[in-house]
PDB file of C-alpha atoms in Angstrom:
ATOM      1  CA  UNK A   1     -47.486  51.810  43.605  1.00  0.00           C
ATOM      2  CA  UNK A   2     -43.798  52.356  43.059  1.00  0.00           C
ATOM      3  CA  UNK A   3     -43.255  48.649  43.758  1.00  0.00           C
ATOM      4  CA  UNK A   4     -45.742  47.906  41.137  1.00  0.00           C
ATOM      5  CA  UNK A   5     -44.283  50.205  38.609  1.00  0.00           C
ATOM      6  CA  UNK A   6     -40.791  48.615  39.298  1.00  0.00           C
ATOM      7  CA  UNK A   7     -42.055  45.096  38.784  1.00  0.00           C
ATOM      8  CA  UNK A   8     -43.800  46.330  35.519  1.00  0.00           C
ATOM      9  CA  UNK A   9     -40.573  47.748  34.399  1.00  0.00           C
ATOM     10  CA  UNK A  10     -38.590  44.720  35.395  1.00  0.00           C
ATOM     11  CA  UNK A  11     -40.967  42.609  33.516  1.00  0.00           C
ATOM     12  CA  UNK A  12     -40.762  44.931  30.428  1.00  0.00           C
ATOM     13  CA  UNK A  13     -36.823  44.794  30.474  1.00  0.00           C
ATOM     14  CA  UNK A  14     -36.894  40.965  30.744  1.00  0.00           C
ATOM     15  CA  UNK A  15     -39.256  40.713  27.735  1.00  0.00           C
ATOM     16  CA  UNK A  16     -37.041  42.984  25.743  1.00  0.00           C
ATOM     17  CA  UNK A  17     -34.014  41.049  26.921  1.00  0.00           C
ATOM     18  CA  UNK A  18     -35.622  37.772  25.530  1.00  0.00           C
ATOM     19  CA  UNK A  19     -36.768  39.478  22.420  1.00  0.00           C
ATOM     20  CA  UNK A  20     -33.144  40.678  21.864  1.00  0.00           C
ATOM     21  CA  UNK A  21     -31.806  37.253  22.621  1.00  0.00           C
ATOM     22  CA  UNK A  22     -34.273  35.616  20.062  1.00  0.00           C
ATOM     23  CA  UNK A  23     -33.499  38.263  17.400  1.00  0.00           C
ATOM     24  CA  UNK A  24     -29.816  37.780  17.778  1.00  0.00           C
ATOM     25  CA  UNK A  25     -30.048  34.053  17.686  1.00  0.00           C
ATOM     26  CA  UNK A  26     -32.222  34.171  14.540  1.00  0.00           C
ATOM     27  CA  UNK A  27     -29.788  36.593  13.038  1.00  0.00           C
ATOM     28  CA  UNK A  28     -26.877  34.346  13.819  1.00  0.00           C
ATOM     29  CA  UNK A  29     -28.812  31.311  12.362  1.00  0.00           C
ATOM     30  CA  UNK A  30     -29.661  33.203   9.327  1.00  0.00           C
ATOM     31  CA  UNK A  31     -26.017  34.172   8.987  1.00  0.00           C
ATOM     32  CA  UNK A  32     -24.852  30.698   9.152  1.00  0.00           C
ATOM     33  CA  UNK A  33     -27.587  29.517   6.738  1.00  0.00           C
ATOM     34  CA  UNK A  34     -26.157  32.126   4.449  1.00  0.00           C
ATOM     35  CA  UNK A  35     -22.586  30.937   4.829  1.00  0.00           C
ATOM     36  CA  UNK A  36     -23.599  27.287   4.350  1.00  0.00           C
ATOM     37  CA  UNK A  37     -25.545  28.357   1.161  1.00  0.00           C
ATOM     38  CA  UNK A  38     -22.589  30.166  -0.115  1.00  0.00           C
ATOM     39  CA  UNK A  39     -20.189  27.198   0.670  1.00  0.00           C
ATOM     40  CA  UNK A  40     -22.727  24.956  -1.431  1.00  0.00           C
ATOM     41  CA  UNK A  41     -22.611  27.329  -4.186  1.00  0.00           C
ATOM     42  CA  UNK A  42     -18.793  27.420  -4.186  1.00  0.00           C
ATOM     43  CA  UNK A  43     -18.645  23.607  -3.873  1.00  0.00           C
ATOM     44  CA  UNK A  44     -21.040  23.394  -6.899  1.00  0.00           C
ATOM     45  CA  UNK A  45     -18.783  25.711  -8.907  1.00  0.00           C
ATOM     46  CA  UNK A  46     -15.679  23.796  -7.923  1.00  0.00           C
ATOM     47  CA  UNK A  47     -17.417  20.493  -8.536  1.00  0.00           C
ATOM     48  CA  UNK A  48     -18.303  21.910 -12.099  1.00  0.00           C
ATOM     49  CA  UNK A  49     -14.771  23.080 -12.842  1.00  0.00           C
ATOM     50  CA  UNK A  50     -13.401  19.677 -11.605  1.00  0.00           C
ATOM     51  CA  UNK A  51     -16.165  17.840 -13.733  1.00  0.00           C
ATOM     52  CA  UNK A  52     -15.098  19.719 -16.826  1.00  0.00           C
ATOM     53  CA  UNK A  53     -11.582  19.091 -16.342  1.00  0.00           C
ATOM     54  CA  UNK A  54     -12.036  15.403 -15.717  1.00  0.00           C
ATOM     55  CA  UNK A  55     -14.226  15.251 -18.694  1.00  0.00           C
ATOM     56  CA  UNK A  56     -11.758  17.105 -20.853  1.00  0.00           C
ATOM     57  CA  UNK A  57      -9.017  14.483 -19.828  1.00  0.00           C
ATOM     58  CA  UNK A  58     -11.375  11.558 -20.608  1.00  0.00           C
ATOM     59  CA  UNK A  59     -12.162  12.920 -23.977  1.00  0.00           C
ATOM     60  CA  UNK A  60      -8.397  13.194 -24.756  1.00  0.00           C
ATOM     61  CA  UNK A  61      -7.739   9.928 -23.268  1.00  0.00           C
ATOM     62  CA  UNK A  62     -10.403   8.356 -25.384  1.00  0.00           C
ATOM     63  CA  UNK A  63      -9.342  10.125 -28.598  1.00  0.00           C
ATOM     64  CA  UNK A  64      -5.656   8.857 -27.858  1.00  0.00           C
ATOM     65  CA  UNK A  65      -6.945   5.330 -27.302  1.00  0.00           C
ATOM     66  CA  UNK A  66      -8.805   5.187 -30.599  1.00  0.00           C
ATOM     67  CA  UNK A  67      -6.094   6.858 -32.523  1.00  0.00           C
ATOM     68  CA  UNK A  68      -3.292   4.645 -31.046  1.00  0.00           C
ATOM     69  CA  UNK A  69      -0.313   3.891 -33.272  1.00  0.00           C
ATOM     70  CA  UNK A  70       0.356   0.599 -31.617  1.00  0.00           C
ATOM     71  CA  UNK A  71      -2.597  -1.235 -33.131  1.00  0.00           C
ATOM     72  CA  UNK A  72      -1.468   0.170 -36.623  1.00  0.00           C
ATOM     73  CA  UNK A  73       2.082  -1.040 -35.904  1.00  0.00           C
ATOM     74  CA  UNK A  74       0.560  -4.428 -35.053  1.00  0.00           C
ATOM     75  CA  UNK A  75      -1.342  -4.537 -38.132  1.00  0.00           C
ATOM     76  CA  UNK A  76       1.719  -3.511 -40.095  1.00  0.00           C
ATOM     77  CA  UNK A  77       3.810  -6.181 -38.619  1.00  0.00           C
ATOM     78  CA  UNK A  78       1.237  -8.893 -39.130  1.00  0.00           C
ATOM     79  CA  UNK A  79       0.760  -7.634 -42.829  1.00  0.00           C
ATOM     80  CA  UNK A  80       4.503  -7.935 -43.263  1.00  0.00           C
ATOM     81  CA  UNK A  81       4.832 -11.521 -41.750  1.00  0.00           C
ATOM     82  CA  UNK A  82       1.661 -12.985 -43.590  1.00  0.00           C
ATOM     83  CA  UNK A  83       3.154 -13.468 -46.954  1.00  0.00           C
ATOM     84  CA  UNK A  84       6.428 -14.792 -45.690  1.00  0.00           C
ATOM     85  CA  UNK A  85       7.205 -18.675 -45.352  1.00  0.00           C
ATOM     86  CA  UNK A  86       5.944 -20.107 -42.175  1.00  0.00           C
ATOM     87  CA  UNK A  87       9.328 -21.617 -41.151  1.00  0.00           C
ATOM     88  CA  UNK A  88      11.007 -18.213 -41.716  1.00  0.00           C
ATOM     89  CA  UNK A  89      13.071 -17.132 -38.839  1.00  0.00           C
ATOM     90  CA  UNK A  90      11.775 -13.878 -37.096  1.00  0.00           C
ATOM     91  CA  UNK A  91      12.354 -12.140 -33.640  1.00  0.00           C
ATOM     92  CA  UNK A  92       9.819 -11.191 -30.963  1.00  0.00           C
ATOM     93  CA  UNK A  93      10.320  -8.966 -27.929  1.00  0.00           C
ATOM     94  CA  UNK A  94       8.990 -10.631 -24.965  1.00  0.00           C
ATOM     95  CA  UNK A  95       9.457  -8.836 -21.525  1.00  0.00           C
ATOM     96  CA  UNK A  96      12.384  -6.872 -22.835  1.00  0.00           C
ATOM     97  CA  UNK A  97      14.014 -10.124 -24.270  1.00  0.00           C
ATOM     98  CA  UNK A  98      14.552 -10.642 -27.942  1.00  0.00           C
ATOM     99  CA  UNK A  99      13.444 -14.097 -28.691  1.00  0.00           C
ATOM    100  CA  UNK A 100      14.039 -16.009 -32.051  1.00  0.00           C
ATOM    101  CA  UNK A 101      10.927 -17.530 -33.294  1.00  0.00           C
ATOM    102  CA  UNK A 102       9.342 -18.536 -36.448  1.00  0.00           C
ATOM    103  CA  UNK A 103       6.572 -16.887 -38.603  1.00  0.00           C
ATOM    104  CA  UNK A 104       4.160 -19.649 -37.695  1.00  0.00           C
ATOM    105  CA  UNK A 105       4.933 -19.187 -33.952  1.00  0.00           C
ATOM    106  CA  UNK A 106       4.691 -15.512 -33.853  1.00  0.00           C
ATOM    107  CA  UNK A 107       1.797 -14.796 -36.240  1.00  0.00           C
ATOM    108  CA  UNK A 108      -0.902 -16.358 -34.306  1.00  0.00           C
ATOM    109  CA  UNK A 109       0.354 -14.803 -31.042  1.00  0.00           C
ATOM    110  CA  UNK A 110       0.240 -11.381 -32.663  1.00  0.00           C
ATOM    111  CA  UNK A 111      -3.291 -11.959 -33.694  1.00  0.00           C
ATOM    112  CA  UNK A 112      -4.342 -13.075 -30.377  1.00  0.00           C
ATOM    113  CA  UNK A 113      -2.764 -10.250 -28.690  1.00  0.00           C
ATOM    114  CA  UNK A 114      -4.374  -7.735 -31.230  1.00  0.00           C
ATOM    115  CA  UNK A 115      -7.815  -9.256 -30.759  1.00  0.00           C
ATOM    116  CA  UNK A 116      -7.385  -9.150 -26.844  1.00  0.00           C
ATOM    117  CA  UNK A 117      -6.251  -5.441 -27.058  1.00  0.00           C
ATOM    118  CA  UNK A 118      -9.316  -4.724 -29.224  1.00  0.00           C
ATOM    119  CA  UNK A 119     -11.741  -6.395 -26.888  1.00  0.00           C
ATOM    120  CA  UNK A 120     -10.081  -4.583 -23.850  1.00  0.00           C
ATOM    121  CA  UNK A 121     -10.188  -1.199 -25.556  1.00  0.00           C
ATOM    122  CA  UNK A 122     -13.890  -1.695 -26.571  1.00  0.00           C
ATOM    123  CA  UNK A 123     -14.568  -2.832 -22.666  1.00  0.00           C
ATOM    124  CA  UNK A 124     -12.740   0.327 -21.476  1.00  0.00           C
ATOM    125  CA  UNK A 125     -14.752   2.424 -23.853  1.00  0.00           C
ATOM    126  CA  UNK A 126     -18.138   0.959 -22.605  1.00  0.00           C
ATOM    127  CA  UNK A 127     -16.808   1.516 -19.119  1.00  0.00           C
ATOM    128  CA  UNK A 128     -16.011   5.050 -20.116  1.00  0.00           C
ATOM    129  CA  UNK A 129     -19.350   5.753 -21.620  1.00  0.00           C
ATOM    130  CA  UNK A 130     -21.183   4.156 -18.602  1.00  0.00           C
ATOM    131  CA  UNK A 131     -19.238   6.309 -16.144  1.00  0.00           C
ATOM    132  CA  UNK A 132     -19.692   9.531 -18.432  1.00  0.00           C
ATOM    133  CA  UNK A 133     -23.521   8.798 -18.248  1.00  0.00           C
ATOM    134  CA  UNK A 134     -23.268   8.237 -14.513  1.00  0.00           C
ATOM    135  CA  UNK A 135     -21.403  11.446 -14.132  1.00  0.00           C
ATOM    136  CA  UNK A 136     -23.886  13.498 -16.382  1.00  0.00           C
ATOM    137  CA  UNK A 137     -26.795  12.262 -14.106  1.00  0.00           C
ATOM    138  CA  UNK A 138     -24.922  13.222 -11.076  1.00  0.00           C
ATOM    139  CA  UNK A 139     -24.247  16.461 -12.469  1.00  0.00           C
ATOM    140  CA  UNK A 140     -27.965  17.024 -13.454  1.00  0.00           C
ATOM    141  CA  UNK A 141     -29.006  16.019  -9.826  1.00  0.00           C
ATOM    142  CA  UNK A 142     -26.863  19.039  -8.627  1.00  0.00           C
TER     143      UNK A 142
END
């Protein structure tokens, strides 16, 4: 009988050992799951902060682009040149070089540049709006 009791005791110890191993493994996995969930929450928090910072910078950029003084300056130059005689001498800065031209040469170039800049600005604002909407959708998916 002693050997039967020893075998039963051995079997019980093996079962207890297996149970303890399973329990420890499950606790370890649960701890890792908790750590990963915490990292995900931290990532969401950091992502949210970065999103707000980028969004703020984009708003500032957008405001600066719409309130730019260069377009007002270009308008002022064109308004100044329009009433002048077409053959009057004027100067234009091209790539850092001051070039002598006439009003009839400079005025169309200024208008073309101004129109081109307006188109580029409008396109950039459209792209900005598109990216902003995309970022909003991405943020909502988190």
